[in-house]
Coordinates of C-alpha atoms in Angstrom, one line a residue:
M1 CA 30.1 164.1 1.8
K2 CA 31.1 165.2 5.3
N3 CA 34.1 167.6 5.7
T4 CA 34.7 167.3 9.4
Y5 CA 34.0 164.8 12.2
T6 CA 33.9 165.4 15.9
I7 CA 34.5 162.7 18.5
K8 CA 30.8 162.9 19.2
D9 CA 30.0 162.3 15.6
L10 CA 32.2 159.3 15.3
L11 CA 30.9 157.7 18.6
S12 CA 27.3 158.3 17.5
L13 CA 28.0 156.7 14.1
L14 CA 29.6 153.7 15.6
W15 CA 26.9 153.4 18.3
N16 CA 24.2 153.4 15.6
H17 CA 26.0 150.5 13.8
L18 CA 26.9 148.8 17.1
M19 CA 25.0 145.5 16.4
L20 CA 26.4 145.3 12.9
I21 CA 29.9 145.8 14.2
I22 CA 29.5 143.1 16.9
A23 CA 28.0 140.7 14.4
I24 CA 30.7 141.2 11.7
T25 CA 33.5 140.9 14.5
I26 CA 32.1 137.6 15.7
I27 CA 31.7 136.3 12.2
G28 CA 35.2 137.3 11.4
G29 CA 36.6 135.5 14.5
I30 CA 34.5 132.3 13.7
A31 CA 35.6 132.4 10.1
A32 CA 39.3 132.7 11.1
F33 CA 39.1 130.1 13.8
S34 CA 37.4 127.7 11.4
F35 CA 39.9 128.3 8.6
S36 CA 42.7 127.7 11.1
K37 CA 41.2 124.6 12.5
F38 CA 39.9 122.9 9.4
V39 CA 42.0 124.2 6.5
L40 CA 45.5 125.1 7.7
P41 CA 47.8 122.1 8.0
V42 CA 48.9 121.0 11.4
K43 CA 52.7 121.6 11.9
Y44 CA 55.3 120.2 14.2
S45 CA 58.6 121.7 15.3
S46 CA 62.0 120.4 16.5
H47 CA 65.2 122.3 17.3
I48 CA 68.8 121.8 18.1
T49 CA 71.5 124.2 19.4
M50 CA 75.0 124.5 17.9
Y51 CA 77.9 126.1 19.7
V52 CA 80.6 128.1 17.9
Q53 CA 84.2 128.1 19.1
S54 CA 86.9 130.2 17.5
Y55 CA 89.6 127.7 18.4
T56 CA 89.3 124.0 19.2
G57 CA 90.0 122.7 22.7
I58 CA 90.0 124.5 26.0
S59 CA 92.9 126.6 27.1
E60 CA 94.4 126.7 30.6
N61 CA 94.6 130.3 30.4
A62 CA 91.3 132.0 31.5
A63 CA 92.0 135.1 29.5
N64 CA 92.4 133.1 26.3
D65 CA 89.1 131.5 27.0
V66 CA 87.4 134.8 27.2
N67 CA 89.0 135.8 24.0
N68 CA 87.8 132.6 22.4
I69 CA 84.2 133.3 23.4
S70 CA 84.5 136.9 22.1
N71 CA 85.8 135.6 18.7
S72 CA 83.1 133.0 18.7
K73 CA 80.4 135.7 18.9
Q74 CA 81.9 137.5 15.9
L75 CA 81.8 134.2 13.9
V76 CA 78.2 133.5 14.8
N77 CA 76.7 135.7 12.0
T78 CA 79.1 134.3 9.4
Y79 CA 78.3 130.7 10.4
M80 CA 74.6 131.4 10.3
E81 CA 74.9 132.5 6.6
V82 CA 76.9 129.5 5.8
L83 CA 74.2 127.2 7.3
K84 CA 71.7 128.8 5.0
D85 CA 73.8 128.3 1.8
D86 CA 72.4 126.2 -1.1
E87 CA 75.3 123.7 -0.7
V88 CA 74.4 123.0 2.8
M89 CA 70.7 122.6 1.9
N90 CA 71.7 120.2 -1.0
A91 CA 73.6 118.1 1.4
V92 CA 70.7 118.0 3.7
S93 CA 68.5 117.1 0.7
A94 CA 70.8 114.2 -0.1
K95 CA 70.4 112.8 3.3
L96 CA 66.7 113.2 3.5
L97 CA 66.3 111.3 0.2
E98 CA 68.2 108.5 1.9
Q99 CA 66.0 108.5 5.0
Y100 CA 62.5 109.0 3.4
D101 CA 60.5 107.9 0.3
E102 CA 60.6 110.5 -2.4
Q103 CA 56.8 110.6 -2.7
D104 CA 56.5 111.4 1.0
L105 CA 59.0 114.2 0.6
R106 CA 57.2 115.5 -2.4
R107 CA 54.1 116.2 -0.2
V108 CA 56.2 118.6 1.9
F109 CA 58.9 120.0 -0.4
S110 CA 59.2 121.2 -4.0
F111 CA 61.7 119.4 -6.3
D112 CA 64.0 120.9 -8.9
E113 CA 64.7 119.6 -12.5
D114 CA 67.3 117.2 -11.2
N115 CA 64.8 115.5 -8.8
K116 CA 66.4 117.1 -5.8
I117 CA 64.7 119.0 -3.1
D118 CA 64.8 122.7 -3.9
P119 CA 67.1 124.3 -1.4
A120 CA 64.7 127.2 -1.0
S121 CA 62.0 124.7 0.0
I122 CA 64.1 123.3 2.8
R123 CA 65.2 126.9 3.8
S124 CA 61.6 128.0 4.1
C125 CA 60.9 125.6 7.0
L126 CA 63.9 126.6 8.9
T127 CA 64.6 129.3 11.5
I128 CA 68.3 129.9 12.3
S129 CA 68.9 132.4 15.1
S130 CA 71.6 133.3 17.5
V131 CA 71.1 133.2 21.3
T132 CA 71.7 136.7 22.7
D133 CA 75.0 137.3 24.4
T134 CA 76.2 133.8 23.5
S135 CA 78.0 132.1 20.8
A136 CA 75.2 129.6 20.4
V137 CA 73.1 129.2 17.2
T138 CA 69.6 127.6 17.4
I139 CA 68.1 125.8 14.5
T140 CA 64.4 125.2 14.4
A141 CA 62.6 123.1 11.7
T142 CA 58.9 123.2 11.3
T143 CA 57.1 120.7 9.0
V144 CA 53.8 118.7 8.9
N145 CA 55.8 115.6 9.9
P146 CA 57.2 115.7 13.5
N147 CA 59.9 113.0 12.5
L148 CA 60.9 115.0 9.5
A149 CA 61.5 118.1 11.5
A150 CA 63.8 116.4 13.9
D151 CA 65.7 114.7 11.1
I152 CA 66.3 118.0 9.3
C153 CA 67.9 119.5 12.4
N154 CA 70.0 116.4 12.9
D155 CA 71.1 116.3 9.3
I156 CA 72.2 120.0 9.4
T157 CA 74.4 119.3 12.4
Q158 CA 76.1 116.4 10.5
V159 CA 76.8 118.3 7.4
A160 CA 77.5 121.8 8.8
P161 CA 81.0 121.4 10.2
K162 CA 82.5 120.4 6.9
Y163 CA 81.0 123.4 5.0
V164 CA 81.8 125.8 7.9
E165 CA 85.5 124.8 7.9
E166 CA 85.6 125.1 4.1
A167 CA 84.0 128.5 4.1
V168 CA 85.4 130.2 7.1
G169 CA 88.7 128.3 7.8
V170 CA 88.8 129.1 11.5
G171 CA 86.9 128.0 14.5
S172 CA 84.5 125.1 14.8
I173 CA 80.9 124.3 15.4
N174 CA 79.7 121.6 17.9
T175 CA 76.4 120.1 19.1
I176 CA 75.3 118.4 22.3
G177 CA 72.9 115.5 21.8
K178 CA 70.3 115.3 19.0
A179 CA 67.0 117.0 18.1
K180 CA 64.0 115.3 19.7
V181 CA 60.7 114.4 18.0
Y182 CA 57.8 116.5 19.5
K183 CA 54.3 115.2 18.9
K184 CA 52.5 118.3 20.1
P185 CA 51.7 120.6 17.2
V186 CA 53.1 124.2 17.2
A187 CA 50.8 125.5 14.4
P188 CA 48.3 126.7 13.7
N189 CA 47.3 128.5 16.9
N190 CA 43.5 128.4 16.5
T191 CA 42.8 130.8 19.4
K192 CA 45.3 133.3 18.3
N193 CA 44.0 133.2 14.7
G194 CA 40.5 133.6 15.9
I195 CA 41.4 136.7 17.8
L196 CA 43.3 138.1 14.9
G197 CA 40.3 137.4 12.7
M198 CA 38.1 139.3 15.1
A199 CA 40.4 142.2 15.2
A200 CA 40.8 142.3 11.4
A201 CA 36.9 142.0 11.0
F202 CA 36.4 144.9 13.5
L203 CA 38.9 147.2 11.8
I204 CA 37.4 146.4 8.4
V205 CA 33.8 147.0 9.3
V206 CA 34.7 150.2 11.1
M207 CA 36.6 151.5 8.1
V208 CA 33.8 150.6 5.7
I209 CA 31.1 152.4 7.9
L210 CA 33.4 155.4 8.1
I211 CA 34.1 155.4 4.3
I212 CA 30.4 155.0 3.5
D213 CA 29.3 157.6 5.9
Y214 CA 32.0 160.0 4.6
F215 CA 30.8 159.7 1.0
D216 CA 27.1 159.4 2.0
N217 CA 25.2 162.4 0.6
T218 CA 21.8 161.6 1.9
I219 CA 19.9 163.9 4.3
K220 CA 20.1 162.8 7.9
E221 CA 20.1 166.2 9.7
S222 CA 16.9 168.2 9.5
E223 CA 18.6 171.4 11.0
K224 CA 21.1 171.4 8.2
I225 CA 18.5 171.8 5.4
A226 CA 16.3 174.1 7.5
K227 CA 19.3 176.5 7.9
K228 CA 20.4 176.0 4.2
Y229 CA 17.0 176.9 2.7
D230 CA 15.7 179.1 5.5
K231 CA 12.6 177.0 5.7
A232 CA 10.8 175.4 8.7
I233 CA 11.0 171.7 9.7
I234 CA 7.3 170.9 10.0
G235 CA 8.0 167.6 11.6
E236 CA 9.9 164.3 11.8
I237 CA 8.3 160.9 11.4
Q238 CA 9.8 157.8 12.7
Q239 CA 9.9 154.7 10.7
F240 CA 6.8 152.5 10.7
G241 CA 4.7 150.5 8.4
E242 CA 7.2 149.2 5.9
G243 CA 4.4 147.6 3.8
K244 CA 3.6 144.1 2.7
K245 CA 5.6 142.0 0.2
K246 CA 4.1 142.0 -3.1
K247 CA 6.5 139.5 -4.7
K248 CA 9.4 137.6 -3.6
G249 CA 12.4 139.9 -3.2
K250 CA 10.3 143.0 -3.8
H251 CA 8.9 145.5 -1.4
R252 CA 6.9 148.7 -1.4
T253 CA 9.3 151.6 -1.7
E254 CA 7.2 154.0 0.5
P255 CA 6.9 153.4 4.3
R256 CA 3.2 153.0 4.8
G257 CA 0.8 153.2 7.7
L258 CA -2.2 155.3 8.6
L259 CA -3.1 156.9 11.8
T260 CA -6.3 155.0 11.9
D261 CA -4.4 151.6 11.9
K262 CA -4.5 149.9 15.4
D263 CA -0.8 149.2 15.5
V264 CA 0.4 152.8 14.9
P265 CA 2.7 153.8 17.8
F266 CA 1.8 156.7 20.0
N267 CA 4.9 158.6 19.0
I268 CA 3.8 158.6 15.3
V269 CA 0.4 159.9 16.2
E270 CA 2.0 162.7 18.2
S271 CA 4.3 163.5 15.2
Y272 CA 1.4 164.0 12.9
K273 CA -0.4 166.1 15.5
T274 CA 2.8 168.2 15.6
I275 CA 2.8 168.4 11.7
R276 CA -0.9 169.5 11.9
A277 CA -0.2 172.2 14.3
N278 CA 2.8 173.5 12.4
I279 CA 1.0 173.5 9.1
L280 CA -1.9 175.4 10.5
F281 CA 0.4 178.0 11.9
T282 CA 2.4 178.2 8.7
A283 CA -0.6 178.6 6.5
A284 CA -2.4 180.8 8.9
D285 CA -1.9 184.0 6.8
S286 CA -3.3 182.3 3.6
D287 CA -6.8 182.9 2.5
K288 CA -6.9 179.4 0.9
K289 CA -6.5 176.4 3.1
V290 CA -5.4 174.2 0.2
I291 CA -2.1 172.5 0.8
A292 CA -0.2 170.4 -1.6
V293 CA 2.1 167.6 -0.5
S294 CA 4.9 166.3 -2.5
S295 CA 8.5 165.1 -2.5
P296 CA 11.7 165.3 -4.6
N297 CA 11.5 161.7 -5.8
P298 CA 9.2 158.6 -5.7
G299 CA 9.2 156.4 -2.6
E300 CA 9.8 159.1 -0.1
G301 CA 6.5 159.0 1.8
K302 CA 4.5 161.8 0.4
S303 CA 1.3 159.9 -0.3
T304 CA 1.2 158.4 3.2
S305 CA 2.0 161.8 4.7
A306 CA -0.7 163.5 2.7
A307 CA -3.3 160.8 3.9
N308 CA -2.2 161.0 7.5
L309 CA -2.1 164.9 7.5
A310 CA -5.7 164.9 6.2
I311 CA -6.7 162.3 8.9
A312 CA -5.0 164.4 11.6
L313 CA -6.9 167.6 10.4
A314 CA -10.2 165.6 10.3
Q315 CA -9.7 164.5 13.8
T316 CA -10.0 168.0 15.0
G317 CA -13.6 168.0 13.7
S318 CA -12.8 170.1 10.6
A319 CA -14.2 169.2 7.1
V320 CA -11.3 167.9 5.1
L321 CA -10.9 166.8 1.5
L322 CA -8.0 164.7 0.3
I323 CA -7.4 164.9 -3.4
D324 CA -5.2 162.3 -5.2
A325 CA -3.7 164.5 -7.9
D326 CA -1.0 162.0 -8.8
M327 CA -2.8 160.9 -12.0
R328 CA 0.2 158.7 -13.1
K329 CA 0.6 156.5 -10.1
P330 CA -2.3 157.0 -7.8
V331 CA -2.5 155.2 -4.4
Q332 CA -5.1 156.9 -2.3
H333 CA -8.0 154.7 -3.5
R334 CA -6.0 151.6 -2.4
T335 CA -5.0 153.2 0.8
F336 CA -8.6 153.9 1.8
K337 CA -10.0 150.8 -0.1
I338 CA -12.4 152.6 -2.4
K339 CA -13.3 152.3 -6.2
N340 CA -11.4 154.5 -8.7
D341 CA -13.8 154.3 -11.7
E342 CA -14.6 158.0 -11.2
G343 CA -12.5 160.8 -9.7
L344 CA -10.4 163.8 -10.4
S345 CA -9.7 163.1 -14.1
T346 CA -13.4 162.5 -15.0
L347 CA -14.5 165.4 -12.8
I348 CA -12.2 167.9 -14.5
I349 CA -13.4 167.0 -18.0
K350 CA -16.9 166.9 -16.6
K351 CA -17.6 163.3 -17.4
S352 CA -18.7 162.6 -13.8
S353 CA -20.6 164.5 -11.1
M354 CA -19.2 165.9 -7.8
A355 CA -21.4 163.4 -5.9
K356 CA -20.1 160.4 -7.8
S357 CA -16.4 161.4 -7.9
V358 CA -16.0 162.5 -4.2
K359 CA -16.2 159.6 -1.8
S360 CA -17.8 160.9 1.4
N361 CA -16.7 160.1 4.9
V362 CA -13.9 157.6 4.2
I363 CA -13.3 158.3 7.8
N364 CA -15.2 160.8 10.0
N365 CA -15.0 164.3 8.6
L366 CA -12.7 163.2 5.7
D367 CA -13.8 162.9 2.1
L368 CA -11.6 161.6 -0.6
L369 CA -11.4 162.5 -4.3
P370 CA -9.4 159.7 -6.0
S371 CA -7.5 160.2 -9.2
G372 CA -10.0 158.5 -11.4
P373 CA -9.0 156.6 -14.6
L374 CA -5.5 157.5 -15.7
P375 CA -5.5 160.3 -18.4
P376 CA -3.0 160.8 -21.2
N377 CA -2.4 164.4 -20.2
P378 CA -2.3 164.9 -16.3
S379 CA -0.3 168.0 -16.4
E380 CA -2.7 169.7 -18.8
L381 CA -5.6 168.8 -16.7
L382 CA -4.1 170.2 -13.5
A383 CA -3.3 173.4 -15.3
S384 CA -6.8 173.8 -16.7
E385 CA -9.3 176.3 -15.7
N386 CA -11.7 173.6 -14.7
F387 CA -9.3 172.4 -12.1
K388 CA -8.8 175.9 -10.7
K389 CA -12.6 176.3 -10.4
L390 CA -12.9 173.0 -8.7
L391 CA -10.3 173.9 -6.1
E392 CA -12.1 177.2 -5.4
Q393 CA -15.3 175.3 -4.9
F394 CA -13.5 172.8 -2.6
A395 CA -11.9 175.6 -0.7
T396 CA -15.3 177.0 -0.1
N397 CA -17.0 173.6 0.9
Y398 CA -14.2 172.4 3.2
D399 CA -12.1 173.8 5.9
Y400 CA -9.0 172.1 4.5
V401 CA -8.0 170.6 1.2
I402 CA -4.9 168.3 1.1
I403 CA -3.6 167.5 -2.5
D404 CA -1.3 164.5 -3.1
T405 CA 0.8 165.6 -6.0
P406 CA 3.6 163.7 -8.0
P407 CA 7.3 164.1 -7.2
V408 CA 8.7 167.5 -8.1
N409 CA 11.9 166.1 -9.7
V410 CA 9.9 163.8 -12.0
V411 CA 7.1 165.9 -13.3
S412 CA 5.9 169.5 -13.0
D413 CA 2.3 168.7 -11.9
A414 CA 2.7 170.3 -8.5
M415 CA 4.0 173.6 -10.0
V416 CA 1.1 174.3 -12.3
M417 CA -1.3 174.6 -9.4
K418 CA 0.7 177.3 -7.6
D419 CA -1.9 180.0 -7.9
S420 CA -4.6 177.7 -6.4
I421 CA -2.8 176.5 -3.3
S422 CA -1.6 178.0 0.0
G423 CA 1.7 176.3 -0.4
I424 CA 3.5 173.0 -0.7
M425 CA 4.7 170.7 2.1
L426 CA 7.8 168.8 0.9
V427 CA 8.4 165.2 2.3
I428 CA 12.0 164.1 2.2
R429 CA 13.1 160.6 3.3
Y430 CA 15.8 160.1 5.9
A431 CA 19.0 158.5 4.5
M432 CA 17.5 158.2 1.0
T433 CA 16.9 161.7 -0.4
T434 CA 20.3 163.3 -1.3
Y435 CA 21.2 166.9 -1.0
E436 CA 21.5 167.2 -4.8
E437 CA 18.1 165.9 -5.3
L438 CA 16.7 168.4 -2.8
A439 CA 18.6 171.2 -4.3
N440 CA 17.2 170.4 -7.8
C441 CA 13.7 170.2 -6.3
M442 CA 14.0 173.5 -4.4
K443 CA 15.3 175.2 -7.6
Q444 CA 12.2 174.2 -9.4
I445 CA 9.9 175.3 -6.6
E446 CA 11.8 178.7 -6.5
L447 CA 11.6 179.1 -10.2
A448 CA 7.9 178.4 -10.2
K449 CA 7.5 180.8 -7.3
V450 CA 5.5 178.3 -5.3
N451 CA 5.0 179.0 -1.6
M452 CA 7.1 176.6 0.3
L453 CA 5.7 175.8 3.7
G454 CA 8.4 173.6 5.0
F455 CA 10.0 170.1 5.2
V456 CA 8.8 166.8 6.7
L457 CA 11.7 164.4 7.4
N458 CA 10.2 161.0 7.0
D459 CA 11.1 157.4 8.0
V460 CA 13.6 158.3 10.7
H461 CA 14.4 155.6 13.1
H462 CA 15.2 157.0 16.5
N463 CA 17.4 154.9 18.6
H464 CA 18.4 155.6 22.3
G465 CA 17.0 159.1 22.3
A466 CA 16.6 162.0 20.0
N467 CA 20.3 162.4 19.5
Y468 CA 20.9 159.0 17.9
Y469 CA 19.4 158.0 14.5
N470 CA 19.7 154.6 12.9
Y471 CA 18.0 154.1 9.6
K472 CA 17.2 150.8 7.9
Y473 CA 15.0 150.5 4.9
K474 CA 14.2 148.3 2.0
Y475 CA 14.3 150.4 -1.1
K476 CA 14.4 149.7 -4.8
K477 CA 14.2 152.5 -7.3
Y478 CA 11.5 152.2 -9.9
G479 CA 10.8 154.0 -13.1
Y480 CA 8.7 157.1 -12.8
G481 CA 8.9 158.3 -16.3
Y482 CA 6.2 158.5 -19.0
G483 CA 7.1 155.1 -20.3
S484 CA 6.3 153.5 -16.9
Y485 CA 2.8 154.9 -16.4
G486 CA 0.9 152.8 -18.9
Y487 CA -1.0 155.4 -20.8
G488 CA -3.2 152.7 -22.5
Y489 CA -6.0 153.7 -20.2
T490 CA -8.9 155.7 -21.5
Y491 CA -11.8 157.1 -19.7
G492 CA -14.3 154.5 -18.7
N493 CA -11.7 151.7 -18.2
N494 CA -12.0 149.7 -15.0
P495 CA -9.4 151.1 -12.7
T496 CA -9.1 147.8 -10.9
E497 CA -7.3 146.4 -14.0
E498 CA -4.4 148.8 -13.6
T499 CA -1.0 147.3 -13.5
K500 CA 0.3 145.9 -10.3
E501 CA 3.4 148.1 -10.6
N502 CA 1.2 151.0 -9.5
E503 CA 1.1 149.4 -6.0
N504 CA 4.6 150.8 -5.6
A505 CA 3.5 154.4 -6.3
D506 CA 4.1 157.2 -4.1

């Protein structure tokens, strides 16, 4: 949740959602215009003007005429209230029932228990107003029938004098001519309603964007977390490689794409080169060049980042080993399209040899140790002396060892190997990882006293330069608990029979 906004923040936020704002505004205008044109009834209007005199006749004395006009003005408001009275409306109702068929009137007005037109129903289609600085009163009727609108105005002028005389007792009210029938509709104003719809849609979408952003607690500013935890930002990776659809309506949760893919953009390659350089600098003081890669939660890109970091290191000519230590939901064997019948799990318990478990040269200078068959006790295997000895051997045989570990907030696997690694690189996902999730992750890292190398902000969509970010992703949380791993596998099972759900693993 943000506490303050600057003008720059607001403009940047709205600019990032400019296309959405434009689209919603246009849709709102089209919807309002269509509703006005095809749903709202067409209405017609007619009017007539009544003139109030305080005394009948014209005086030969000009001063008296001026006084009459002044008195007439004072009577206007009183006469207007009389014209709205139920008795006047009932009289108009009686005339309309003589002029029109009752069924036709029922389509326009509501009726009371006595089968008379409800006075309020007639009053609702009337506008009675005074003309400024005159003693004139204008009556305007608006209905779906142009003839009916004119007849209402004319009927009022016929019944009004009687009720005005009875109620007020002085003065008179006169008319000139009769109300005319106008065939041109006065409502609805489709253009005006369309513009109002656009304005309303614009205001609504802007308010929704501001409210969502105000309560959004996801990480979008790398500098903020670097300052808060006093840790380096190793790099930022723009969004690419969203993954293929596995089923209708479902997508991979992790943004995928390897540096060896032909369609990887140049800026992504450069981002990983920057991460490589920063990692080498950060871990320069460590005797062990064994680096764990993890994330607070599933689906934040740590497996892809681990693979690409290993590739980037291998491209320098260094001998690199990538270990898939996520023995709950492994993905590296699929990423590099190799078999997983033997790997880390079988190697730790000495049921396979080094030569069979480690897949050599999956790309130049890069070897891969897949997870192997899924064990029932991955944390115990990673905490075992056998695994520590393996890492020592790997550290001797390779220039760099990159370990893909499970999410920190889910299981403690990454923490148990603290004494065997140079440190941990934490991958967080732009606009998905929350500050609370990161805080919980960092608390566990600090309690375990694991060396924290720094953060990688993943899946950032840069738009119009580095100062503007726009993030879009397809994300669906999935279970990453013990019940979702499918521990029915035992050593020797064919790993190609693993559940398809593991394809979502990160």
